[in-house]
XYZ file of C-alpha atoms in Angstrom:
233
model
C 32.346 6.869 28.464
C 29.206 5.603 27.152
C 28.120 2.106 26.396
C 28.757 3.083 22.262
C 32.510 3.919 23.297
C 33.285 0.753 25.683
C 31.422 -1.126 23.037
C 33.591 -0.299 19.802
C 36.406 -0.712 22.558
C 35.542 -3.496 23.189
C 35.100 -4.795 20.183
C 38.253 -3.897 18.652
C 40.611 -5.806 20.838
C 38.207 -8.974 19.318
C 40.322 -10.360 16.209
C 38.561 -10.004 13.094
C 36.054 -13.147 11.923
C 37.155 -14.879 15.261
C 34.649 -17.131 16.750
C 34.671 -14.390 20.180
C 33.797 -11.854 17.081
C 30.748 -14.037 15.607
C 29.684 -14.378 19.191
C 30.117 -10.887 20.131
C 27.361 -9.829 16.398
C 25.368 -12.591 17.661
C 24.747 -11.055 21.293
C 24.194 -7.454 19.698
C 21.472 -8.491 17.070
C 19.749 -10.136 19.352
C 19.704 -7.157 21.793
C 18.812 -5.061 18.973
C 15.744 -7.365 18.368
C 14.503 -7.659 21.115
C 14.861 -3.880 22.245
C 14.030 -2.852 18.844
C 10.180 -5.145 20.070
C 10.263 -2.715 22.871
C 10.912 0.720 22.524
C 7.370 2.501 21.865
C 5.254 0.224 23.828
C 8.632 0.947 26.782
C 9.258 5.025 25.881
C 12.432 3.174 25.579
C 16.269 5.082 23.566
C 16.014 4.735 20.709
C 19.448 7.101 20.023
C 21.003 4.308 23.118
C 19.594 1.099 19.916
C 21.456 3.476 16.990
C 24.667 3.929 19.391
C 24.728 -0.094 19.535
C 24.607 -0.137 16.266
C 27.554 1.727 14.849
C 29.384 -0.027 17.572
C 28.674 -3.165 16.427
C 27.512 -2.827 12.708
C 25.583 -6.389 12.580
C 22.211 -4.422 10.885
C 22.875 -5.351 6.787
C 19.758 -5.254 3.408
C 21.087 -8.561 4.347
C 18.970 -9.456 7.704
C 15.857 -9.327 6.699
C 14.204 -10.234 10.391
C 16.313 -6.687 11.284
C 15.803 -5.081 8.765
C 11.772 -5.358 9.034
C 12.339 -4.349 12.894
C 14.071 -1.179 12.793
C 10.533 -0.691 9.119
C 7.804 -1.990 12.014
C 9.924 1.883 13.931
C 9.574 3.566 11.295
C 6.209 3.321 11.469
C 5.942 3.311 14.610
C 7.879 6.913 14.340
C 7.238 8.112 11.054
C 3.639 6.651 10.771
C 2.102 4.442 8.233
C 2.658 5.545 5.346
C 6.400 5.431 4.927
C 5.894 1.782 5.083
C 5.339 -0.907 1.813
C 3.326 -3.293 3.924
C 0.165 -0.705 5.104
C -1.834 -1.276 1.697
C -4.154 0.908 2.979
C -1.345 3.966 2.197
C -0.496 3.719 -0.528
C -2.061 6.115 -2.775
C -0.597 9.312 -0.424
C -2.466 12.596 -1.268
C 0.347 14.610 0.654
C 3.264 12.528 -1.398
C 5.712 15.729 -1.553
C 5.193 17.210 1.912
C 5.064 15.930 5.558
C 2.613 13.479 7.223
C -0.367 14.439 9.932
C 1.537 12.156 12.263
C 2.866 14.321 15.727
C 6.682 12.797 14.948
C 8.870 13.364 17.597
C 12.008 15.318 16.657
C 14.352 13.152 18.669
C 13.181 9.984 18.296
C 13.492 10.725 14.463
C 16.792 12.141 13.795
C 17.908 7.957 16.002
C 15.144 6.416 14.097
C 16.909 7.806 10.631
C 20.262 6.431 11.311
C 19.249 3.411 11.749
C 17.399 3.254 8.123
C 20.895 4.625 6.801
C 23.023 1.692 8.999
C 20.845 -1.978 8.898
C 19.278 -0.246 5.610
C 15.713 -2.099 4.894
C 14.563 -0.711 1.572
C 12.370 -3.336 0.268
C 9.886 -2.848 3.582
C 9.548 1.639 4.025
C 9.112 4.148 0.992
C 12.457 5.833 2.233
C 12.168 8.806 -1.035
C 9.251 9.870 1.833
C 10.095 8.895 4.591
C 12.993 11.427 3.831
C 10.954 14.195 2.665
C 9.228 14.021 5.599
C 13.139 13.678 7.038
C 13.904 17.283 5.812
C 10.486 19.209 4.560
C 9.216 19.068 8.148
C 11.466 18.360 10.540
C 14.151 20.339 9.322
C 16.219 16.551 9.801
C 18.238 17.026 5.844
C 21.934 15.015 8.048
C 19.579 12.941 8.712
C 18.343 12.435 5.902
C 21.076 13.069 3.307
C 22.513 10.399 5.757
C 19.863 8.311 4.287
C 20.533 9.117 0.456
C 24.930 8.265 1.478
C 23.617 5.028 1.988
C 20.945 4.210 -0.448
C 24.034 5.227 -3.123
C 25.730 2.515 -1.256
C 23.634 -0.464 -1.623
C 23.304 0.341 -5.750
C 27.530 0.822 -5.604
C 30.680 -0.526 -5.532
C 31.622 2.548 -4.254
C 30.357 2.293 0.167
C 31.778 5.303 1.072
C 30.872 8.636 -2.210
C 32.927 10.595 -1.174
C 33.689 9.819 2.066
C 30.536 10.966 2.459
C 31.130 14.366 2.863
C 28.368 15.822 4.304
C 26.110 18.673 1.529
C 23.972 19.302 4.618
C 27.279 21.053 6.029
C 29.457 22.113 3.413
C 30.775 25.950 4.097
C 28.611 28.335 1.799
C 31.393 30.692 0.158
C 32.692 26.956 -1.381
C 32.388 25.377 -4.685
C 29.766 22.923 -4.515
C 31.774 21.353 -8.020
C 33.903 19.503 -4.993
C 31.130 17.712 -3.863
C 30.360 16.139 -7.008
C 29.438 12.788 -7.157
C 31.332 10.394 -9.502
C 29.072 10.177 -13.598
C 25.926 8.749 -14.455
C 26.453 4.833 -14.997
C 24.403 4.108 -17.820
C 23.946 -0.263 -16.356
C 21.962 1.155 -13.389
C 18.339 0.926 -13.243
C 17.037 4.960 -13.217
C 14.610 3.596 -10.108
C 16.640 2.469 -8.177
C 16.518 3.496 -4.085
C 20.103 5.661 -4.716
C 17.455 7.767 -7.335
C 13.894 8.198 -5.406
C 16.626 8.800 -2.628
C 18.518 10.997 -3.390
C 16.040 12.851 -6.327
C 13.344 13.366 -3.297
C 15.770 14.903 -1.717
C 16.899 17.247 -4.238
C 13.495 18.382 -4.856
C 11.960 18.875 -1.804
C 15.102 21.584 -1.530
C 13.780 23.269 -4.838
C 10.527 23.012 -3.580
C 11.537 25.069 -0.907
C 13.053 27.485 -2.822
C 16.375 26.388 -0.546
C 17.838 26.824 -4.284
C 21.719 26.932 -2.873
C 21.029 23.433 -0.918
C 19.576 22.261 -3.867
C 23.125 22.832 -5.941
C 24.935 21.278 -3.320
C 22.595 18.528 -3.400
C 22.125 17.741 -6.431
C 25.889 18.654 -7.712
C 26.715 16.004 -4.982
C 24.063 13.249 -6.419
C 24.232 14.569 -9.483
C 25.407 10.434 -10.702
C 21.352 9.749 -8.950
C 19.624 13.125 -9.363
C 20.962 13.196 -12.992
C 21.467 16.312 -14.602
C 17.822 18.270 -14.692
C 18.191 18.499 -11.667
C 21.589 19.781 -11.265
C 20.399 22.059 -13.705
C 17.591 23.847 -11.862
C 19.807 24.003 -8.829
C 21.877 25.992 -10.975
């Protein structure tokens, strides 16, 4: 059994909301913070950290300290251009595609998983991160996970279409079957969900991956909007 499977099995034995559960989660959070602070310098396993977070689920937008630690990891792996608090990179010329940094794909994938789990939106440029993940690294699945998390952050539906992944959708199936809810006019048009999903759709369109763009534009119609949906069609 992997460590994450052991953690999940043991956690399931603890009563929800109990003092024991709170203690376990506190220890898990402290462990995550410590590992995140040393993983790059010590060449540790980011995948292991992501698995621990998956097992315990202690991350979230409300935990600013953990979000900041994940954002620092994003900066180390993807470059400072994806980090909001780096004033030297606010006006990047490579807005649409990529970075000059040689990104390790094996480290990028679990880092994106941590982003989706912890949601450090206020610390990172999520739309640029999505573009780099998809266009430069071909990590479409991971980029879509980040988009799913961004949608969950601004809607009451935390399991949009039960997290059906457009990246894995059968090619011969109708993309209409993965369409999300209609446009919510009460939402601002510059939410993190709008920025992230539009970046994903636009990246697919720019790379002329029209079938993939159609799937994304259908799934994220409520955020990509009718114009992108029509263009992808």
